[in-house]
Amino acid sequence: MARLLAVLIFLTIILVSCGNPVRSFVGEVNTIQDKGFLIGCSDAATKGIKGNLNAIGYLCNVQYTEETIFREVNGNSLHADDISLSSTVSVILEKPVDIRKKYEQSKSGPFILTAKEIVLITEGQ
């Protein structure tokens, strides 16, 4: 019985510490930067949270590299310059990230997400 209880406690700790990593998110381009964008990521940051949510608007600093693919939803190829302010994009990340946890840890400095692919859903301005 004690062994079963210990295993259940261990599994609970592991599951709770895993957080809610995301591989992708959809958001609006808020700012265009050199080799990156600030993109709204509130839904991804609050993924899995139940109950009342703070009305905080989360922005993710997304950088792109030479390997990042830019495309339209229908598959047509794009370039970074084709993404404009207020565009809605889907960002596929290089690796899964728990965005909320990153925000909580970022008090010591900003964090940057690297995009594997950026898909233009709707054009902005």
N, CA, C and O atoms as a Tinker XYZ file with bonds, in Angstrom:
   500  protein
     1  N      0.823000   -1.202000    0.000000    73     2
     2  CA     0.000000    0.000000    0.000000    64     1     3
     3  C      0.857000    1.252000    0.000000    63     2     4     5
     4  O      0.589000    2.184000   -0.758000    81     3
     5  N      1.880000    1.287000    0.835000    73     3     6
     6  CA     2.770000    2.448000    0.894000    64     5     7
     7  C      3.496000    2.641000   -0.429000    63     6     8     9
     8  O      3.727000    3.769000   -0.864000    81     7
     9  N      3.854000    1.522000   -1.069000    73     7    10
    10  CA     4.553000    1.602000   -2.359000    64     9    11
    11  C      3.629000    2.209000   -3.418000    63    10    12    13
    12  O      4.065000    3.045000   -4.210000    81    11
    13  N      2.364000    1.797000   -3.437000    73    11    14
    14  CA     1.391000    2.337000   -4.377000    64    13    15
    15  C      1.191000    3.833000   -4.153000    63    14    16    17
    16  O      1.132000    4.608000   -5.108000    81    15
    17  N      1.089000    4.228000   -2.907000    73    15    18
    18  CA     0.932000    5.643000   -2.575000    64    17    19
    19  C      2.143000    6.439000   -3.037000    63    18    20    21
    20  O      1.990000    7.532000   -3.583000    81    19
    21  N      3.331000    5.914000   -2.829000    73    19    22
    22  CA     4.559000    6.599000   -3.256000    64    21    23
    23  C      4.594000    6.755000   -4.777000    63    22    24    25
    24  O      4.988000    7.806000   -5.282000    81    23
    25  N      4.184000    5.715000   -5.509000    73    23    26
    26  CA     4.147000    5.775000   -6.972000    64    25    27
    27  C      3.139000    6.817000   -7.434000    63    26    28    29
    28  O      3.431000    7.582000   -8.353000    81    27
    29  N      1.968000    6.866000   -6.824000    73    27    30
    30  CA     0.948000    7.851000   -7.193000    64    29    31
    31  C      1.428000    9.275000   -6.921000    63    30    32    33
    32  O      1.198000   10.165000   -7.741000    81    31
    33  N      2.070000    9.500000   -5.821000    73    31    34
    34  CA     2.600000   10.839000   -5.516000    64    33    35
    35  C      3.667000   11.219000   -6.533000    63    34    36    37
    36  O      3.677000   12.348000   -7.025000    81    35
    37  N      4.559000   10.300000   -6.851000    73    35    38
    38  CA     5.610000   10.555000   -7.832000    64    37    39
    39  C      5.010000   10.909000   -9.195000    63    38    40    41
    40  O      5.434000   11.880000   -9.822000    81    39
    41  N      4.026000   10.129000   -9.658000    73    39    42
    42  CA     3.393000   10.406000  -10.945000    64    41    43
    43  C      2.679000   11.754000  -10.943000    63    42    44    45
    44  O      2.710000   12.477000  -11.939000    81    43
    45  N      2.042000   12.091000   -9.837000    73    43    46
    46  CA     1.371000   13.389000   -9.730000    64    45    47
    47  C      2.375000   14.532000   -9.859000    63    46    48    49
    48  O      2.115000   15.510000  -10.560000    81    47
    49  N      3.503000   14.415000   -9.195000    73    47    50
    50  CA     4.538000   15.455000   -9.270000    64    49    51
    51  C      5.051000   15.587000  -10.694000    63    50    52    53
    52  O      5.222000   16.701000  -11.190000    81    51
    53  N      5.295000   14.475000  -11.351000    73    51    54
    54  CA     5.784000   14.496000  -12.732000    64    53    55
    55  C      4.763000   15.154000  -13.649000    63    54    56    57
    56  O      5.126000   16.006000  -14.460000    81    55
    57  N      3.502000   14.777000  -13.537000    73    55    58
    58  CA     2.473000   15.329000  -14.410000    64    57    59
    59  C      2.257000   16.815000  -14.172000    63    58    60    61
    60  O      2.065000   17.566000  -15.128000    81    59
    61  N      2.284000   17.251000  -12.935000    73    59    62
    62  CA     2.089000   18.667000  -12.627000    64    61    63
    63  C      3.263000   19.491000  -13.124000    63    62    64    65
    64  O      3.068000   20.603000  -13.615000    81    63
    65  N      4.472000   18.974000  -13.010000    73    63    66
    66  CA     5.647000   19.742000  -13.421000    64    65    67
    67  C      5.813000   19.808000  -14.925000    63    66    68    69
    68  O      6.595000   20.619000  -15.420000    81    67
    69  N      5.092000   18.966000  -15.672000    73    67    70
    70  CA     5.221000   18.960000  -17.125000    64    69    71
    71  C      4.642000   20.222000  -17.757000    63    70    72    73
    72  O      5.088000   20.616000  -18.835000    81    71
    73  N      3.676000   20.860000  -17.130000    73    71    74
    74  CA     3.106000   22.093000  -17.658000    64    73    75
    75  C      2.268000   21.846000  -18.898000    63    74    76    77
    76  O      1.750000   20.749000  -19.106000    81    75
    77  N      2.141000   22.871000  -19.715000    73    75    78
    78  CA     1.335000   22.814000  -20.928000    64    77    79
    79  C      2.149000   23.288000  -22.123000    63    78    80    81
    80  O      1.892000   24.373000  -22.645000    81    79
    81  N      3.114000   22.510000  -22.565000    73    79    82
    82  CA     3.906000   22.945000  -23.706000    64    81    83
    83  C      3.067000   22.965000  -24.985000    63    82    84    85
    84  O      2.190000   22.124000  -25.179000    81    83
    85  N      3.347000   23.927000  -25.843000    73    83    86
    86  CA     2.670000   24.029000  -27.136000    64    85    87
    87  C      3.701000   23.915000  -28.253000    63    86    88    89
    88  O      4.844000   24.350000  -28.110000    81    87
    89  N      3.283000   23.330000  -29.350000    73    87    90
    90  CA     4.130000   23.214000  -30.536000    64    89    91
    91  C      3.843000   24.353000  -31.515000    63    90    92    93
    92  O      4.680000   24.707000  -32.345000    81    91
    93  N      2.633000   24.919000  -31.396000    73    91    94
    94  CA     2.244000   25.994000  -32.307000    64    93    95
    95  C      1.178000   26.853000  -31.643000    63    94    96    97
    96  O      0.549000   26.449000  -30.664000    81    95
    97  N      0.990000   28.034000  -32.190000    73    95    98
    98  CA    -0.084000   28.910000  -31.723000    64    97    99
    99  C     -0.463000   29.864000  -32.842000    63    98   100   101
   100  O      0.302000   30.083000  -33.782000    81    99
   101  N     -1.661000   30.428000  -32.723000    73    99   102
   102  CA    -2.164000   31.403000  -33.688000    64   101   103
   103  C     -2.264000   32.736000  -32.976000    63   102   104   105
   104  O     -2.738000   32.814000  -31.842000    81   103
   105  N     -1.811000   33.793000  -33.655000    73   103   106
   106  CA    -1.890000   35.125000  -33.055000    64   105   107
   107  C     -1.754000   36.220000  -34.095000    63   106   108   109
   108  O     -1.476000   35.972000  -35.268000    81   107
   109  N     -1.960000   37.439000  -33.624000    73   107   110
   110  CA    -1.877000   38.613000  -34.486000    64   109   111
   111  C     -0.507000   39.272000  -34.341000    63   110   112   113
   112  O      0.025000   39.403000  -33.238000    81   111
   113  N      0.051000   39.683000  -35.480000    73   111   114
   114  CA     1.352000   40.357000  -35.474000    64   113   115
   115  C      1.168000   41.753000  -34.905000    63   114   116   117
   116  O      0.422000   42.565000  -35.454000    81   115
   117  N      1.855000   42.029000  -33.797000    73   115   118
   118  CA     1.754000   43.307000  -33.108000    64   117   119
   119  C      2.892000   44.249000  -33.502000    63   118   120   121
   120  O      2.690000   45.456000  -33.633000    81   119
   121  N      4.085000   43.688000  -33.688000    73   119   122
   122  CA     5.269000   44.483000  -34.005000    64   121   123
   123  C      6.154000   43.682000  -34.952000    63   122   124   125
   124  O      6.312000   42.470000  -34.807000    81   123
   125  N      6.730000   44.391000  -35.928000    73   123   126
   126  CA     7.688000   43.763000  -36.835000    64   125   127
   127  C      9.079000   44.207000  -36.410000    63   126   128   129
   128  O      9.349000   45.401000  -36.278000    81   127
   129  N      9.964000   43.229000  -36.195000    73   127   130
   130  CA    11.329000   43.505000  -35.761000    64   129   131
   131  C     12.310000   42.954000  -36.785000    63   130   132   133
   132  O     11.916000   42.276000  -37.734000    81   131
   133  N     13.587000   43.250000  -36.586000    73   131   134
   134  CA    14.627000   42.659000  -37.415000    64   133   135
   135  C     14.700000   41.168000  -37.081000    63   134   136   137
   136  O     14.990000   40.807000  -35.940000    81   135
   137  N     14.445000   40.312000  -38.048000    73   135   138
   138  CA    14.489000   38.855000  -37.896000    64   137   139
   139  C     13.462000   38.322000  -36.892000    63   138   140   141
   140  O     13.675000   37.284000  -36.266000    81   139
   141  N     12.342000   39.049000  -36.745000    73   139   142
   142  CA    11.333000   38.545000  -35.826000    64   141   143
   143  C     10.082000   39.389000  -35.751000    63   142   144   145
   144  O      9.959000   40.420000  -36.411000    81   143
   145  N      9.166000   38.929000  -34.938000    73   143   146
   146  CA     7.880000   39.587000  -34.733000    64   145   147
   147  C      7.484000   39.469000  -33.266000    63   146   148   149
   148  O      7.894000   38.533000  -32.580000    81   147
   149  N      6.687000   40.419000  -32.787000    73   147   150
   150  CA     5.961000   40.261000  -31.524000    64   149   151
   151  C      4.554000   39.842000  -31.931000    63   150   152   153
   152  O      3.862000   40.559000  -32.654000    81   151
   153  N      4.142000   38.666000  -31.456000    73   151   154
   154  CA     2.870000   38.078000  -31.874000    64   153   155
   155  C      2.036000   37.771000  -30.630000    63   154   156   157
   156  O      2.546000   37.218000  -29.655000    81   155
   157  N      0.767000   38.129000  -30.669000    73   155   158
   158  CA    -0.134000   37.829000  -29.570000    64   157   159
   159  C     -0.214000   36.331000  -29.339000    63   158   160   161
   160  O     -0.455000   35.562000  -30.269000    81   159
   161  N     -0.010000   35.919000  -28.090000    73   159   162
   162  CA    -0.010000   34.480000  -27.783000    64   161   163
   163  C     -0.767000   34.189000  -26.491000    63   162   164   165
   164  O     -0.434000   33.241000  -25.780000    81   163
   165  N     -1.776000   34.990000  -26.183000    73   163   166
   166  CA    -2.531000   34.832000  -24.938000    64   165   167
   167  C     -3.178000   33.457000  -24.810000    63   166   168   169
   168  O     -3.147000   32.859000  -23.735000    81   167
   169  N     -3.761000   32.951000  -25.887000    73   167   170
   170  CA    -4.415000   31.641000  -25.819000    64   169   171
   171  C     -3.412000   30.547000  -25.493000    63   170   172   173
   172  O     -3.709000   29.651000  -24.702000    81   171
   173  N     -2.238000   30.609000  -26.088000    73   171   174
   174  CA    -1.204000   29.601000  -25.823000    64   173   175
   175  C     -0.668000   29.742000  -24.403000    63   174   176   177
   176  O     -0.366000   28.741000  -23.752000    81   175
   177  N     -0.547000   30.974000  -23.918000    73   175   178
   178  CA    -0.002000   31.207000  -22.578000    64   177   179
   179  C     -0.962000   30.751000  -21.485000    63   178   180   181
   180  O     -0.530000   30.386000  -20.392000    81   179
   181  N     -2.249000   30.769000  -21.771000    73   179   182
   182  CA    -3.236000   30.381000  -20.762000    64   181   183
   183  C     -3.830000   29.004000  -21.032000    63   182   184   185
   184  O     -4.818000   28.622000  -20.403000    81   183
   185  N     -3.252000   28.271000  -21.940000    73   183   186
   186  CA    -3.736000   26.923000  -22.288000    64   185   187
   187  C     -3.763000   26.032000  -21.048000    63   186   188   189
   188  O     -2.782000   25.937000  -20.310000    81   187
   189  N     -4.887000   25.393000  -20.840000    73   187   190
   190  CA    -5.018000   24.451000  -19.736000    64   189   191
   191  C     -5.367000   25.066000  -18.394000    63   190   192   193
   192  O     -5.560000   24.337000  -17.421000    81   191
   193  N     -5.452000   26.375000  -18.314000    73   191   194
   194  CA    -5.780000   27.025000  -17.047000    64   193   195
   195  C     -7.298000   27.106000  -16.925000    63   194   196   197
   196  O     -7.986000   27.566000  -17.836000    81   195
   197  N     -7.795000   26.661000  -15.804000    73   195   198
   198  CA    -9.235000   26.680000  -15.568000    64   197   199
   199  C     -9.568000   27.797000  -14.579000    63   198   200   201
   200  O     -8.721000   28.240000  -13.803000    81   199
   201  N    -10.801000   28.229000  -14.631000    73   199   202
   202  CA   -11.236000   29.275000  -13.709000    64   201   203
   203  C    -11.008000   30.653000  -14.290000    63   202   204   205
   204  O    -10.852000   30.814000  -15.501000    81   203
   205  N    -10.990000   31.652000  -13.410000    73   203   206
   206  CA   -10.813000   33.033000  -13.842000    64   205   207
   207  C     -9.400000   33.257000  -14.356000    63   206   208   209
   208  O     -8.420000   32.867000  -13.721000    81   207
   209  N     -9.314000   33.888000  -15.509000    73   207   210
   210  CA    -8.018000   34.229000  -16.086000    64   209   211
   211  C     -7.810000   35.727000  -15.965000    63   210   212   213
   212  O     -8.739000   36.514000  -16.152000    81   211
   213  N     -6.592000   36.109000  -15.652000    73   211   214
   214  CA    -6.269000   37.531000  -15.646000    64   213   215
   215  C     -6.396000   38.058000  -17.061000    63   214   216   217
   216  O     -6.076000   37.357000  -18.022000    81   215
   217  N     -6.855000   39.271000  -17.191000    73   215   218
   218  CA    -7.022000   39.879000  -18.508000    64   217   219
   219  C     -5.690000   40.438000  -19.000000    63   218   220   221
   220  O     -5.589000   41.608000  -19.370000    81   219
   221  N     -4.690000   39.594000  -18.996000    73   219   222
   222  CA    -3.359000   40.001000  -19.448000    64   221   223
   223  C     -3.221000   39.613000  -20.909000    63   222   224   225
   224  O     -3.533000   38.483000  -21.284000    81   223
   225  N     -2.757000   40.534000  -21.730000    73   223   226
   226  CA    -2.463000   40.226000  -23.119000    64   225   227
   227  C     -1.007000   39.814000  -23.241000    63   226   228   229
   228  O     -0.112000   40.618000  -22.976000    81   227
   229  N     -0.759000   38.583000  -23.635000    73   227   230
   230  CA     0.599000   38.080000  -23.767000    64   229   231
   231  C      1.098000   38.298000  -25.190000    63   230   232   233
   232  O      0.382000   38.035000  -26.156000    81   231
   233  N      2.336000   38.783000  -25.311000    73   231   234
   234  CA     3.013000   38.900000  -26.597000    64   233   235
   235  C      4.247000   38.015000  -26.570000    63   234   236   237
   236  O      5.015000   38.035000  -25.608000    81   235
   237  N      4.432000   37.244000  -27.622000    73   235   238
   238  CA     5.600000   36.384000  -27.716000    64   237   239
   239  C      6.580000   36.961000  -28.727000    63   238   240   241
   240  O      6.204000   37.379000  -29.822000    81   239
   241  N      7.841000   36.973000  -28.329000    73   239   242
   242  CA     8.920000   37.426000  -29.195000    64   241   243
   243  C      9.341000   36.232000  -30.049000    63   242   244   245
   244  O     10.010000   35.319000  -29.565000    81   243
   245  N      8.947000   36.245000  -31.318000    73   243   246
   246  CA     9.197000   35.122000  -32.222000    64   245   247
   247  C     10.265000   35.528000  -33.229000    63   246   248   249
   248  O     10.096000   36.495000  -33.971000    81   247
   249  N     11.358000   34.785000  -33.248000    73   247   250
   250  CA    12.404000   35.051000  -34.235000    64   249   251
   251  C     12.320000   34.009000  -35.341000    63   250   252   253
   252  O     11.834000   32.897000  -35.135000    81   251
   253  N     12.803000   34.389000  -36.513000    73   251   254
   254  CA    12.891000   33.430000  -37.607000    64   253   255
   255  C     14.339000   33.333000  -38.056000    63   254   256   257
   256  O     15.142000   34.243000  -37.848000    81   255
   257  N     14.646000   32.210000  -38.673000    73   255   258
   258  CA    16.005000   31.947000  -39.135000    64   257   259
   259  C     15.995000   31.740000  -40.645000    63   258   260   261
   260  O     14.952000   31.846000  -41.290000    81   259
   261  N     17.151000   31.447000  -41.192000    73   259   262
   262  CA    17.259000   31.141000  -42.624000    64   261   263
   263  C     16.422000   29.909000  -42.984000    63   262   264   265
   264  O     15.955000   29.780000  -44.116000    81   263
   265  N     16.236000   29.009000  -42.017000    73   263   266
   266  CA    15.510000   27.767000  -42.271000    64   265   267
   267  C     13.998000   27.899000  -42.077000    63   266   268   269
   268  O     13.254000   26.992000  -42.453000    81   267
   269  N     13.531000   29.000000  -41.503000    73   267   270
   270  CA    12.099000   29.173000  -41.255000    64   269   271
   271  C     11.344000   29.241000  -42.583000    63   270   272   273
   272  O     11.736000   29.956000  -43.505000    81   271
   273  N     10.265000   28.488000  -42.655000    73   271   274
   274  CA     9.424000   28.463000  -43.855000    64   273   275
   275  C      8.284000   29.456000  -43.667000    63   274   276   277
   276  O      7.618000   29.455000  -42.632000    81   275
   277  N      8.061000   30.304000  -44.671000    73   275   278
   278  CA     6.928000   31.227000  -44.690000    64   277   279
   279  C      6.007000   30.776000  -45.810000    63   278   280   281
   280  O      6.449000   30.549000  -46.937000    81   279
   281  N      4.707000   30.647000  -45.492000    73   279   282
   282  CA     3.756000   30.229000  -46.521000    64   281   283
   283  C      2.355000   30.715000  -46.192000    63   282   284   285
   284  O      2.064000   31.131000  -45.071000    81   283
   285  N      1.488000   30.649000  -47.212000    73   283   286
   286  CA     0.070000   30.915000  -47.024000    64   285   287
   287  C     -0.608000   29.611000  -46.612000    63   286   288   289
   288  O     -0.006000   28.540000  -46.693000    81   287
   289  N     -1.854000   29.705000  -46.172000    73   287   290
   290  CA    -2.608000   28.524000  -45.763000    64   289   291
   291  C     -2.703000   27.524000  -46.919000    63   290   292   293
   292  O     -2.652000   26.314000  -46.698000    81   291
   293  N     -2.841000   28.027000  -48.153000    73   291   294
   294  CA    -2.986000   27.141000  -49.312000    64   293   295
   295  C     -1.651000   26.542000  -49.767000    63   294   296   297
   296  O     -1.619000   25.763000  -50.720000    81   295
   297  N     -0.550000   26.898000  -49.094000    73   295   298
   298  CA     0.750000   26.307000  -49.420000    64   297   299
   299  C      1.669000   27.190000  -50.250000    63   298   300   301
   300  O      2.850000   26.877000  -50.404000    81   299
   301  N      1.142000   28.302000  -50.791000    73   299   302
   302  CA     1.995000   29.194000  -51.579000    64   301   303
   303  C      3.112000   29.758000  -50.719000    63   302   304   305
   304  O      2.889000   30.163000  -49.578000    81   303
   305  N      4.296000   29.780000  -51.267000    73   303   306
   306  CA     5.472000   30.259000  -50.540000    64   305   307
   307  C      5.441000   31.776000  -50.353000    63   306   308   309
   308  O      4.986000   32.507000  -51.234000    81   307
   309  N      5.921000   32.238000  -49.217000    73   307   310
   310  CA     6.013000   33.666000  -48.906000    64   309   311
   311  C      7.415000   33.983000  -48.403000    63   310   312   313
   312  O      8.249000   33.094000  -48.231000    81   311
   313  N      7.655000   35.275000  -48.172000    73   311   314
   314  CA     8.882000   35.746000  -47.526000    64   313   315
   315  C      8.479000   36.492000  -46.253000    63   314   316   317
   316  O      7.313000   36.845000  -46.077000    81   315
   317  N      9.434000   36.724000  -45.385000    73   315   318
   318  CA     9.165000   37.447000  -44.133000    64   317   319
   319  C      8.552000   38.818000  -44.416000    63   318   320   321
   320  O      7.705000   39.284000  -43.654000    81   319
   321  N      8.969000   39.462000  -45.493000    73   319   322
   322  CA     8.460000   40.796000  -45.838000    64   321   323
   323  C      6.969000   40.782000  -46.190000    63   322   324   325
   324  O      6.327000   41.833000  -46.185000    81   323
   325  N      6.417000   39.615000  -46.491000    73   323   326
   326  CA     4.998000   39.514000  -46.838000    64   325   327
   327  C      4.096000   39.535000  -45.607000    63   326   328   329
   328  O      2.878000   39.649000  -45.738000    81   327
   329  N      4.675000   39.428000  -44.426000    73   327   330
   330  CA     3.910000   39.463000  -43.179000    64   329   331
   331  C      3.824000   40.918000  -42.716000    63   330   332   333
   332  O      4.847000   41.575000  -42.523000    81   331
   333  N      2.604000   41.413000  -42.542000    73   331   334
   334  CA     2.411000   42.816000  -42.159000    64   333   335
   335  C      1.765000   42.918000  -40.782000    63   334   336   337
   336  O      1.282000   41.930000  -40.229000    81   335
   337  N      1.768000   44.146000  -40.237000    73   335   338
   338  CA     1.118000   44.397000  -38.952000    64   337   339
   339  C     -0.341000   43.961000  -39.010000    63   338   340   341
   340  O     -1.003000   44.113000  -40.037000    81   339
   341  N     -0.827000   43.427000  -37.917000    73   339   342
   342  CA    -2.206000   42.971000  -37.748000    64   341   343
   343  C     -2.534000   41.708000  -38.536000    63   342   344   345
   344  O     -3.680000   41.259000  -38.519000    81   343
   345  N     -1.557000   41.128000  -39.224000    73   343   346
   346  CA    -1.794000   39.840000  -39.883000    64   345   347
   347  C     -2.007000   38.772000  -38.821000    63   346   348   349
   348  O     -1.397000   38.812000  -37.753000    81   347
   349  N     -2.876000   37.821000  -39.125000    73   347   350
   350  CA    -3.039000   36.663000  -38.252000    64   349   351
   351  C     -2.192000   35.543000  -38.828000    63   350   352   353
   352  O     -2.298000   35.203000  -40.006000    81   351
   353  N     -1.343000   34.972000  -37.969000    73   351   354
   354  CA    -0.420000   33.931000  -38.409000    64   353   355
   355  C     -0.479000   32.737000  -37.460000    63   354   356   357
   356  O     -0.834000   32.857000  -36.287000    81   355
   357  N     -0.121000   31.599000  -38.008000    73   355   358
   358  CA     0.093000   30.408000  -37.201000    64   357   359
   359  C      1.600000   30.216000  -37.112000    63   358   360   361
   360  O      2.294000   30.194000  -38.129000    81   359
   361  N      2.098000   30.079000  -35.897000    73   359   362
   362  CA     3.534000   29.905000  -35.672000    64   361   363
   363  C      3.772000   28.475000  -35.223000    63   362   364   365
   364  O      3.254000   28.046000  -34.192000    81   363
   365  N      4.557000   27.736000  -36.001000    73   363   366
   366  CA     4.963000   26.397000  -35.614000    64   365   367
   367  C      6.372000   26.531000  -35.053000    63   366   368   369
   368  O      7.281000   26.989000  -35.745000    81   367
   369  N      6.549000   26.134000  -33.809000    73   367   370
   370  CA     7.820000   26.332000  -33.114000    64   369   371
   371  C      8.806000   25.208000  -33.411000    63   370   372   373
   372  O      8.415000   24.096000  -33.763000    81   371
   373  N     10.089000   25.520000  -33.261000    73   371   374
   374  CA    11.123000   24.501000  -33.450000    64   373   375
   375  C     11.000000   23.385000  -32.423000    63   374   376   377
   376  O     11.252000   22.220000  -32.731000    81   375
   377  N     10.612000   23.744000  -31.201000    73   375   378
   378  CA    10.414000   22.739000  -30.158000    64   377   379
   379  C      9.284000   23.214000  -29.247000    63   378   380   381
   380  O      9.049000   24.415000  -29.119000    81   379
   381  N      8.581000   22.261000  -28.610000    73   379   382
   382  CA     7.477000   22.641000  -27.723000    64   381   383
   383  C      7.963000   23.504000  -26.556000    63   382   384   385
   384  O      9.043000   23.286000  -26.007000    81   383
   385  N      7.137000   24.489000  -26.193000    73   383   386
   386  CA     7.484000   25.423000  -25.123000    64   385   387
   387  C      6.261000   25.661000  -24.246000    63   386   388   389
   388  O      5.149000   25.812000  -24.751000    81   387
   389  N      6.468000   25.695000  -22.937000    73   387   390
   390  CA     5.422000   26.093000  -22.006000    64   389   391
   391  C      5.519000   27.617000  -21.888000    63   390   392   393
   392  O      6.312000   28.134000  -21.101000    81   391
   393  N      4.716000   28.324000  -22.666000    73   391   394
   394  CA     4.824000   29.786000  -22.770000    64   393   395
   395  C      4.548000   30.461000  -21.432000    63   394   396   397
   396  O      5.255000   31.398000  -21.061000    81   395
   397  N      3.547000   30.011000  -20.711000    73   395   398
   398  CA     3.237000   30.638000  -19.416000    64   397   399
   399  C      4.414000   30.502000  -18.455000    63   398   400   401
   400  O      4.775000   31.460000  -17.772000    81   399
   401  N      5.008000   29.316000  -18.402000    73   399   402
   402  CA     6.157000   29.097000  -17.528000    64   401   403
   403  C      7.324000   29.986000  -17.955000    63   402   404   405
   404  O      8.032000   30.533000  -17.110000    81   403
   405  N      7.523000   30.130000  -19.267000    73   403   406
   406  CA     8.592000   31.005000  -19.765000    64   405   407
   407  C      8.353000   32.453000  -19.322000    63   406   408   409
   408  O      9.288000   33.149000  -18.924000    81   407
   409  N      7.087000   32.901000  -19.394000    73   407   410
   410  CA     6.763000   34.252000  -18.942000    64   409   411
   411  C      7.078000   34.424000  -17.462000    63   410   412   413
   412  O      7.650000   35.434000  -17.054000    81   411
   413  N      6.702000   33.436000  -16.668000    73   411   414
   414  CA     6.949000   33.529000  -15.229000    64   413   415
   415  C      8.444000   33.545000  -14.922000    63   414   416   417
   416  O      8.871000   34.195000  -13.968000    81   415
   417  N      9.234000   32.845000  -15.712000    73   415   418
   418  CA    10.681000   32.794000  -15.505000    64   417   419
   419  C     11.398000   33.978000  -16.144000    63   418   420   421
   420  O     12.572000   34.206000  -15.851000    81   419
   421  N     10.731000   34.734000  -17.002000    73   419   422
   422  CA    11.393000   35.778000  -17.785000    64   421   423
   423  C     11.582000   37.089000  -17.034000    63   422   424   425
   424  O     11.982000   38.087000  -17.633000    81   423
   425  N     11.307000   37.104000  -15.754000    73   423   426
   426  CA    11.503000   38.336000  -14.990000    64   425   427
   427  C     12.960000   38.772000  -15.033000    63   426   428   429
   428  O     13.274000   39.948000  -14.848000    81   427
   429  N     13.855000   37.803000  -15.282000    73   427   430
   430  CA    15.277000   38.128000  -15.375000    64   429   431
   431  C     15.658000   38.610000  -16.771000    63   430   432   433
   432  O     16.783000   39.068000  -16.970000    81   431
   433  N     14.765000   38.519000  -17.727000    73   431   434
   434  CA    15.039000   38.976000  -19.084000    64   433   435
   435  C     14.061000   38.355000  -20.066000    63   434   436   437
   436  O     13.386000   37.379000  -19.739000    81   435
   437  N     13.979000   38.915000  -21.270000    73   435   438
   438  CA    13.012000   38.423000  -22.251000    64   437   439
   439  C     13.388000   37.032000  -22.763000    63   438   440   441
   440  O     14.555000   36.640000  -22.740000    81   439
   441  N     12.390000   36.307000  -23.218000    73   439   442
   442  CA    12.651000   35.020000  -23.843000    64   441   443
   443  C     12.243000   35.097000  -25.311000    63   442   444   445
   444  O     11.362000   35.870000  -25.689000    81   443
   445  N     12.898000   34.287000  -26.121000    73   443   446
   446  CA    12.665000   34.309000  -27.559000    64   445   447
   447  C     12.262000   32.913000  -28.013000    63   446   448   449
   448  O     12.893000   31.920000  -27.651000    81   447
   449  N     11.206000   32.853000  -28.809000    73   447   450
   450  CA    10.767000   31.605000  -29.414000    64   449   451
   451  C     11.277000   31.580000  -30.855000    63   450   452   453
   452  O     11.262000   32.604000  -31.539000    81   451
   453  N     11.723000   30.427000  -31.309000    73   451   454
   454  CA    12.212000   30.306000  -32.683000    64   453   455
   455  C     11.184000   29.558000  -33.518000    63   454   456   457
   456  O     10.746000   28.465000  -33.160000    81   455
   457  N     10.803000   30.175000  -34.649000    73   455   458
   458  CA     9.782000   29.602000  -35.518000    64   457   459
   459  C     10.401000   28.643000  -36.534000    63   458   460   461
   460  O     11.401000   28.949000  -37.183000    81   459
   461  N      9.782000   27.490000  -36.646000    73   459   462
   462  CA    10.141000   26.539000  -37.699000    64   461   463
   463  C      9.384000   26.917000  -38.972000    63   462   464   465
   464  O      9.893000   26.800000  -40.087000    81   463
   465  N      8.141000   27.378000  -38.760000    73   463   466
   466  CA     7.280000   27.738000  -39.888000    64   465   467
   467  C      6.308000   28.824000  -39.440000    63   466   468   469
   468  O      5.833000   28.816000  -38.305000    81   467
   469  N      6.017000   29.763000  -40.349000    73   467   470
   470  CA     5.023000   30.804000  -40.092000    64   469   471
   471  C      4.042000   30.786000  -41.262000    63   470   472   473
   472  O      4.420000   30.954000  -42.421000    81   471
   473  N      2.775000   30.576000  -40.920000    73   471   474
   474  CA     1.720000   30.454000  -41.932000    64   473   475
   475  C      0.797000   31.671000  -41.842000    63   474   476   477
   476  O      0.212000   31.938000  -40.792000    81   475
   477  N      0.672000   32.405000  -42.950000    73   475   478
   478  CA    -0.205000   33.572000  -43.006000    64   477   479
   479  C     -1.646000   33.097000  -43.140000    63   478   480   481
   480  O     -1.998000   32.417000  -44.104000    81   479
   481  N     -2.485000   33.465000  -42.154000    73   479   482
   482  CA    -3.896000   33.075000  -42.183000    64   481   483
   483  C     -4.729000   34.193000  -42.795000    63   482   484   485
   484  O     -5.492000   33.966000  -43.734000    81   483
   485  N     -4.579000   35.418000  -42.251000    73   483   486
   486  CA    -5.249000   36.593000  -42.847000    64   485   487
   487  C     -4.263000   37.742000  -42.868000    63   486   488   489
   488  O     -3.476000   37.918000  -41.938000    81   487
   489  N     -4.312000   38.522000  -43.935000    73   487   490
   490  CA    -3.418000   39.668000  -44.070000    64   489   491
   491  C     -3.895000   40.825000  -43.221000    63   490   492   493
   492  O     -5.093000   41.021000  -43.018000    81   491
   493  N     -2.927000   41.593000  -42.724000    73   491   494
   494  CA    -3.237000   42.774000  -41.923000    64   493   495
   495  C     -3.254000   44.007000  -42.783000    63   494   496   497
   496  O     -3.778000   43.996000  -43.897000    81   495
   497  N     -2.678000   45.077000  -42.262000    73   495   498
   498  CA    -2.697000   46.384000  -42.924000    64   497   499
   499  C     -1.961000   46.360000  -44.240000    63   498   500
   500  O     -1.884000   47.381000  -44.923000    81   499
